[in-house]
Structure formats: C-alpha cells, structure tokens
Short mmCIF file of C-alpha atoms and ligand atoms in Angstrom, two decimals:
data_model
loop_
_atom_site.label_atom_id
_atom_site.label_comp_id
_atom_site.label_asym_id
_atom_site.label_seq_id
_atom_site.Cartn_x
_atom_site.Cartn_y
_atom_site.Cartn_z
CA MET I 13 59.14 -43.18 -25.19
CA ARG I 14 56.91 -43.36 -22.08
CA ASN I 15 58.87 -40.56 -20.48
CA PHE I 16 58.64 -38.44 -23.60
CA LEU I 17 54.86 -38.87 -23.77
CA LEU I 18 54.56 -38.00 -20.09
CA ALA I 19 56.77 -34.90 -20.59
CA LEU I 20 54.70 -33.88 -23.63
CA ALA I 21 51.44 -34.16 -21.64
CA ILE I 22 52.81 -32.08 -18.85
CA VAL I 23 54.06 -29.40 -21.28
CA LEU I 24 50.69 -29.41 -23.13
CA PHE I 25 48.78 -29.10 -19.85
CA ALA I 26 51.05 -26.27 -18.69
CA ALA I 27 50.57 -24.48 -21.99
CA LEU I 28 46.79 -24.82 -21.81
CA ALA I 29 46.77 -23.66 -18.21
CA ALA I 30 48.93 -20.66 -19.11
CA ALA I 31 46.65 -19.83 -22.08
CA GLY I 32 43.81 -19.42 -19.55
CA TRP I 33 41.54 -22.14 -20.73
CA ARG I 34 39.52 -22.09 -17.58
CA GLY I 35 36.10 -21.73 -19.11
CA ARG I 36 34.62 -18.26 -19.58
CA LYS I 37 31.42 -16.41 -19.16
CA SER I 38 29.01 -16.51 -22.01
CA GLU I 39 25.93 -14.44 -22.74
CA ARG I 40 24.57 -17.15 -25.01
CA PRO I 41 21.97 -19.52 -23.70
CA PRO I 42 23.39 -22.85 -22.62
CA LEU I 43 22.91 -25.89 -24.81
CA GLN I 44 19.72 -27.55 -23.67
CA ILE I 45 19.30 -31.25 -24.51
CA PHE I 46 15.97 -31.55 -22.69
CA PRO I 47 14.56 -27.99 -22.75
CA ASP I 48 11.48 -28.90 -20.66
CA MET I 49 9.97 -25.45 -21.42
CA LYS I 50 12.73 -23.84 -19.30
CA SER I 51 13.07 -20.98 -21.71
CA GLN I 52 9.96 -19.31 -22.97
CA PRO I 53 9.24 -16.05 -24.61
CA LYS I 54 8.70 -13.32 -21.96
CA TYR I 55 9.26 -9.67 -21.25
CA LYS I 56 11.52 -8.64 -18.47
CA THR I 57 10.51 -5.85 -16.10
CA GLN I 58 10.59 -2.45 -17.79
CA ALA I 59 11.41 -3.96 -21.14
CA GLU I 60 10.10 -2.62 -24.42
CA THR I 61 7.52 -4.13 -26.73
CA PRO I 62 6.50 -3.13 -30.22
CA PHE I 63 3.01 -4.50 -29.42
CA PHE I 64 1.72 -1.46 -27.52
CA ALA I 65 1.74 2.11 -28.91
CA ASP I 66 3.63 3.37 -25.81
CA ALA I 67 6.13 0.54 -26.19
CA ARG I 68 5.94 -0.44 -22.52
CA ALA I 69 5.82 -4.12 -21.66
CA ASP I 70 4.67 -3.38 -18.10
CA ARG I 71 0.92 -2.89 -18.15
CA VAL I 72 -1.42 -1.64 -15.42
CA PRO I 73 -3.93 -4.37 -14.48
CA VAL I 74 -7.39 -3.93 -15.98
CA SER I 75 -9.48 -1.95 -13.52
CA GLY I 76 -11.32 -4.15 -11.05
CA THR I 77 -8.64 -6.84 -11.23
CA ILE I 78 -8.36 -8.87 -7.99
CA PRO I 79 -5.21 -10.87 -7.47
CA VAL I 80 -6.04 -14.60 -7.50
CA GLU I 81 -4.86 -15.05 -3.91
CA ILE I 82 -7.31 -12.45 -2.62
CA ASP I 83 -10.74 -13.78 -1.71
CA PRO I 84 -13.14 -10.80 -2.19
CA ARG I 85 -14.47 -11.49 1.27
CA ASP I 86 -10.95 -11.09 2.53
CA ALA I 87 -10.25 -7.94 0.55
CA TYR I 88 -10.58 -5.56 3.52
CA ARG I 89 -8.14 -7.51 5.62
CA LEU I 90 -5.59 -7.36 2.84
CA THR I 91 -6.14 -3.86 1.42
CA GLY I 92 -7.77 -1.73 4.18
CA LYS I 93 -10.43 -0.78 1.59
CA ILE I 94 -14.06 -1.73 1.21
CA ARG I 95 -14.67 -1.29 -2.55
CA ASP I 96 -12.96 2.06 -3.11
CA ARG I 97 -13.40 3.51 0.37
CA TRP I 98 -11.29 3.29 3.54
CA GLY I 99 -12.79 0.76 5.82
CA ASP I 100 -12.99 1.27 9.63
CA GLY I 101 -12.84 -1.44 12.25
CA PHE I 102 -10.60 -4.47 12.66
CA PRO I 103 -10.94 -7.54 10.39
CA VAL I 104 -8.79 -9.49 12.85
CA LYS I 105 -9.52 -10.15 16.53
CA VAL I 106 -8.03 -7.56 18.79
CA THR I 107 -6.48 -9.40 21.71
CA SER I 108 -3.72 -8.43 24.12
CA ALA I 109 -1.42 -10.78 22.08
CA LEU I 110 -2.17 -8.74 19.01
CA LEU I 111 -1.41 -5.48 20.87
CA GLU I 112 1.87 -6.87 22.17
CA ARG I 113 2.80 -7.90 18.64
CA GLY I 114 1.82 -4.40 17.42
CA ARG I 115 3.87 -2.78 20.18
CA GLN I 116 6.95 -4.75 19.06
CA ARG I 117 6.50 -4.13 15.33
CA PHE I 118 5.84 -0.46 15.97
CA GLY I 119 9.05 -0.25 17.98
CA ILE I 120 10.96 -1.79 15.11
CA TYR I 121 9.43 -0.10 12.10
CA CYS I 122 7.70 3.11 13.14
CA ALA I 123 9.17 4.44 16.41
CA PRO I 124 12.46 5.54 14.80
CA CYS I 125 10.54 8.25 13.01
CA HIS I 126 7.15 8.56 14.71
CA GLY I 127 8.50 8.23 18.29
CA LEU I 128 7.57 5.70 20.98
CA THR I 129 4.39 7.62 21.78
CA GLY I 130 3.64 8.38 18.13
CA SER I 131 4.11 12.16 18.52
CA GLY I 132 6.38 12.38 15.50
CA ASP I 133 9.55 12.92 17.59
CA GLY I 134 11.53 9.71 16.89
CA VAL I 135 15.29 9.63 16.92
CA VAL I 136 15.49 10.08 13.19
CA THR I 137 14.01 13.57 13.50
CA GLU I 138 17.24 14.68 15.24
CA TYR I 139 18.94 14.17 11.91
CA ALA I 140 16.29 14.48 9.21
CA LEU I 141 12.56 14.90 8.56
CA LYS I 142 12.18 17.21 11.57
CA GLY I 143 8.66 18.61 11.58
CA VAL I 144 7.74 16.42 8.57
CA VAL I 145 7.02 13.17 10.36
CA ALA I 146 3.31 12.93 11.07
CA ASN I 147 2.15 13.25 14.68
CA PHE I 148 -0.43 10.49 15.50
CA ASN I 149 -1.68 12.57 18.39
CA SER I 150 -3.08 15.27 16.13
CA ASP I 151 -6.79 15.48 15.41
CA ARG I 152 -6.29 14.79 11.68
CA LEU I 153 -4.50 11.53 12.32
CA ARG I 154 -6.87 10.53 15.14
CA ASN I 155 -9.61 10.80 12.53
CA LEU I 156 -7.91 8.62 9.92
CA ALA I 157 -9.81 5.43 9.20
CA ASP I 158 -8.24 2.25 10.43
CA GLY I 159 -8.00 1.07 6.81
CA GLN I 160 -6.12 4.15 5.79
CA ILE I 161 -3.45 3.68 8.43
CA PHE I 162 -3.25 0.03 7.35
CA TRP I 163 -2.82 1.07 3.71
CA THR I 164 -0.24 3.78 4.59
CA ILE I 165 1.97 1.17 6.30
CA ALA I 166 2.24 -0.88 3.08
CA ASN I 167 2.29 2.04 0.60
CA GLY I 168 3.81 4.96 2.41
CA LYS I 169 2.79 8.54 1.93
CA GLY I 170 4.74 11.60 0.82
CA GLN I 171 8.21 11.31 2.34
CA MET I 172 7.40 8.09 4.15
CA MET I 173 8.24 4.96 2.20
CA GLY I 174 5.96 1.93 2.30
CA TYR I 175 6.62 -1.31 4.20
CA PRO I 176 4.89 -3.85 1.93
CA HIS I 177 6.92 -6.73 3.42
CA ILE I 178 5.17 -6.31 6.80
CA ALA I 179 2.51 -9.11 6.67
CA ALA I 180 -1.13 -7.98 6.60
CA ASP I 181 -1.94 -9.30 10.13
CA ASP I 182 1.19 -7.57 11.48
CA ARG I 183 0.00 -4.34 9.85
CA TRP I 184 -3.32 -4.69 11.70
CA ALA I 185 -1.40 -5.32 14.90
CA ILE I 186 0.48 -2.06 14.26
CA VAL I 187 -2.75 -0.17 13.57
CA ALA I 188 -4.11 -1.49 16.89
CA TRP I 189 -1.02 -0.24 18.60
CA VAL I 190 -1.30 3.21 16.89
CA ARG I 191 -4.86 3.37 18.19
CA THR I 192 -3.64 2.43 21.64
CA LEU I 193 -1.05 5.18 21.60
CA GLN I 194 -3.62 7.78 20.37
CA LEU I 195 -5.91 6.74 23.26
CA SER I 196 -3.07 6.87 25.75
CA GLN I 197 -2.12 10.39 24.79
CA ALA I 198 -5.64 11.74 24.90
CA ALA I 199 -7.33 9.69 27.59
CA PRO I 200 -10.21 11.43 29.35
CA LEU I 201 -9.71 12.05 33.05
CA ALA I 202 -12.91 10.10 33.67
CA ASP I 203 -11.05 6.90 32.60
CA ALA I 204 -8.78 7.15 35.67
CA THR I 205 -9.77 5.60 38.96
CA GLU I 206 -10.51 7.82 41.93
CA ALA I 207 -7.26 6.60 43.62
CA GLU I 208 -5.17 7.57 40.56
CA ARG I 209 -6.81 10.95 40.37
CA SER I 210 -6.14 11.85 43.96
CA LYS I 211 -2.48 10.86 43.44
CA TRP I 212 -2.16 13.37 40.60
CA ARG I 213 -3.83 16.11 42.63
CA THR I 214 -1.22 16.03 45.34
CA PRO I 215 1.51 18.40 44.28
C1 HEC P 315 11.63 7.06 7.83
C2 HEC P 315 10.66 7.67 8.73
C3 HEC P 315 9.36 7.00 8.89
C4 HEC P 315 9.04 5.69 9.29
C5 HEC P 315 10.03 4.64 9.69
C6 HEC P 315 7.61 5.57 9.31
N1 HEC P 315 7.00 6.79 8.94
FE1 HEC P 315 5.04 7.13 8.88
N2 HEC P 315 5.42 9.04 8.19
C7 HEC P 315 6.71 9.58 7.96
C8 HEC P 315 6.56 10.91 7.41
C9 HEC P 315 7.69 11.79 7.04
C10 HEC P 315 5.15 11.14 7.27
C11 HEC P 315 4.50 12.39 6.67
C12 HEC P 315 4.35 12.10 5.20
C13 HEC P 315 3.71 13.22 4.50
O1 HEC P 315 2.57 13.61 4.87
O2 HEC P 315 4.31 13.70 3.54
C14 HEC P 315 4.48 9.92 7.77
C15 HEC P 315 3.12 9.80 7.81
C16 HEC P 315 2.48 8.71 8.35
C17 HEC P 315 1.06 8.61 8.51
C18 HEC P 315 -0.01 9.69 8.14
C19 HEC P 315 -0.49 9.43 6.72
C20 HEC P 315 -1.47 10.49 6.32
O3 HEC P 315 -2.44 10.14 5.72
O4 HEC P 315 -1.18 11.71 6.55
C21 HEC P 315 0.74 7.44 9.06
C22 HEC P 315 -0.59 6.87 9.42
C23 HEC P 315 2.02 6.73 9.30
N3 HEC P 315 3.02 7.58 8.83
C24 HEC P 315 2.21 5.55 9.85
C25 HEC P 315 3.39 4.87 10.00
C26 HEC P 315 3.57 3.57 10.56
C27 HEC P 315 2.39 2.71 11.17
C28 HEC P 315 4.86 3.22 10.49
C29 HEC P 315 5.55 1.95 10.87
C30 HEC P 315 5.11 0.77 10.12
C31 HEC P 315 5.57 4.36 9.89
N4 HEC P 315 4.62 5.29 9.62
C32 HEC P 315 6.91 4.46 9.70
C33 HEC P 315 7.91 8.97 8.28
C34 HEC P 315 8.05 7.65 8.67
#
C-alpha cells in the first residue's frame, strides 16, 4: 500500500509537470490582502481621458508653474533664463576646477560633433551632419548669451538632441569651457607676451 501511494504520487507529479503547471503570466492585478494604497487611479503617459475635450491625459503645466524643487532665486542656475529672457553671466563660481570639469564633459558630450576646438568639425562630421554642426567660433555663436548655451545643452536645437541628464552645474562647466574655446580661437595679439610674439615672428 505504501509503495502504491508513493508510485501514485510520482505519477501525479509527473502528469502535472508534463501538463505545464508552472505558473503563468497574468494581466490581472494580484490579490492584495493589505492594499496599503499600492494601486490608485492614475493615467499613464500618453493615455486617453474622457475628461478633457482633446482626450489627452498629458497636460501642459499652467503657465508660470515652477517645479517644487526650483527655488525662484535659483531659477537662473537651473534654466539659463531670467524670467523669459536668456541670462548672461555665471551663477556658479568659475574656477580652474570648473574649467577642467567642463573640458572633460565637453570632450565626452560635445567634441564628437563640435570638435575639440568647437569649430564644428568633430569626428561625426566625417559621417553625418557635415556643415550642419554649429561652429562656436562664428560671430553668431560668440554672441549667444551664456544662458542660451546652457539651455541648448539640455534641450538641443534643430538636429542636435538635448542632454537633459547632464547635471546643471556640469552644464555651466561646459558653458565655461565653450567660452574658453571661443576665447582661445579669437584671442587678440595683445594678450600674448612680448616673448611669445617674437617667437611667432621668426619664420
Ligand atoms: C550629435 C552631434 C552633436 C552633439 C553631440 C552636440 N551638438 Fe550641439 N549642435 C549640433 C548641431 C547639428 C547643431 C546645429 C543645430 C541647428 O542649428 O539646427 C548644434 C548646435 C549647437 C549650438 C548652437 C545653438 C544655436 O542657438 O544655434 C550650441 C550652443 C551647441 N550646439 C552646444 C552643444 C554642446 C555644449 C554640446 C555638448 C553638451 C553639444 N552641442 C553636443 C550637433 C551636436
């Protein structure tokens, strides 16, 4: 009898295993004994809603909305804008450490397209975007406000995508490096020492 029951158990187990009773995926919400507000009514991104006439659940924030984490006094540092205008000047301290950080970040994120000197001749232009990548050493880009360059890094422009994941202070570091490159490519002769100038004069 004991052997029979054992054999029966093995056969039953084998039959169940063969039938594929291994648990399966379910679209239904799991049974919740203590819900703890884990599921609540909500709209998923790009879902529809009958509430608004255009049926879109995604809404543009009311104009003038400031994200809770932005202190209005800090707005320029985080947006590059002062009210609705581009701001100029650096809201962070420009130090040689910041420039070094900017040089590194620029090398990682920008130089592939904009080139190491910012002339718009990065390695990518050998394959695509030739003549499209902006040249920082043009008058138009020299005259961009610091805030506009800051904003462009996060949001992109035209065929350039944005890099919103670069932290705000790193973006300012990059802006500082862009300014450094612009200066380096258009430095007045008067900035050089007499010794340097005489070196250049010798053929
Ligand atoms: C994939 C290539 C690519 C990368 C990487 C890239 N850019 Fe650009 N960038 C472009 C192109 C293309 C344009 C020209 C866009 C246009 O005017 O349509 C441009 C334009 C710009 C402009 C000019 C915006 C204006 O108002 O005309 C700035 C400033 C700029 N880029 C900064 C940066 C910085 C800083 C980085 C690094 C964080 C960066 N870009 C990374 C391709 C790139």
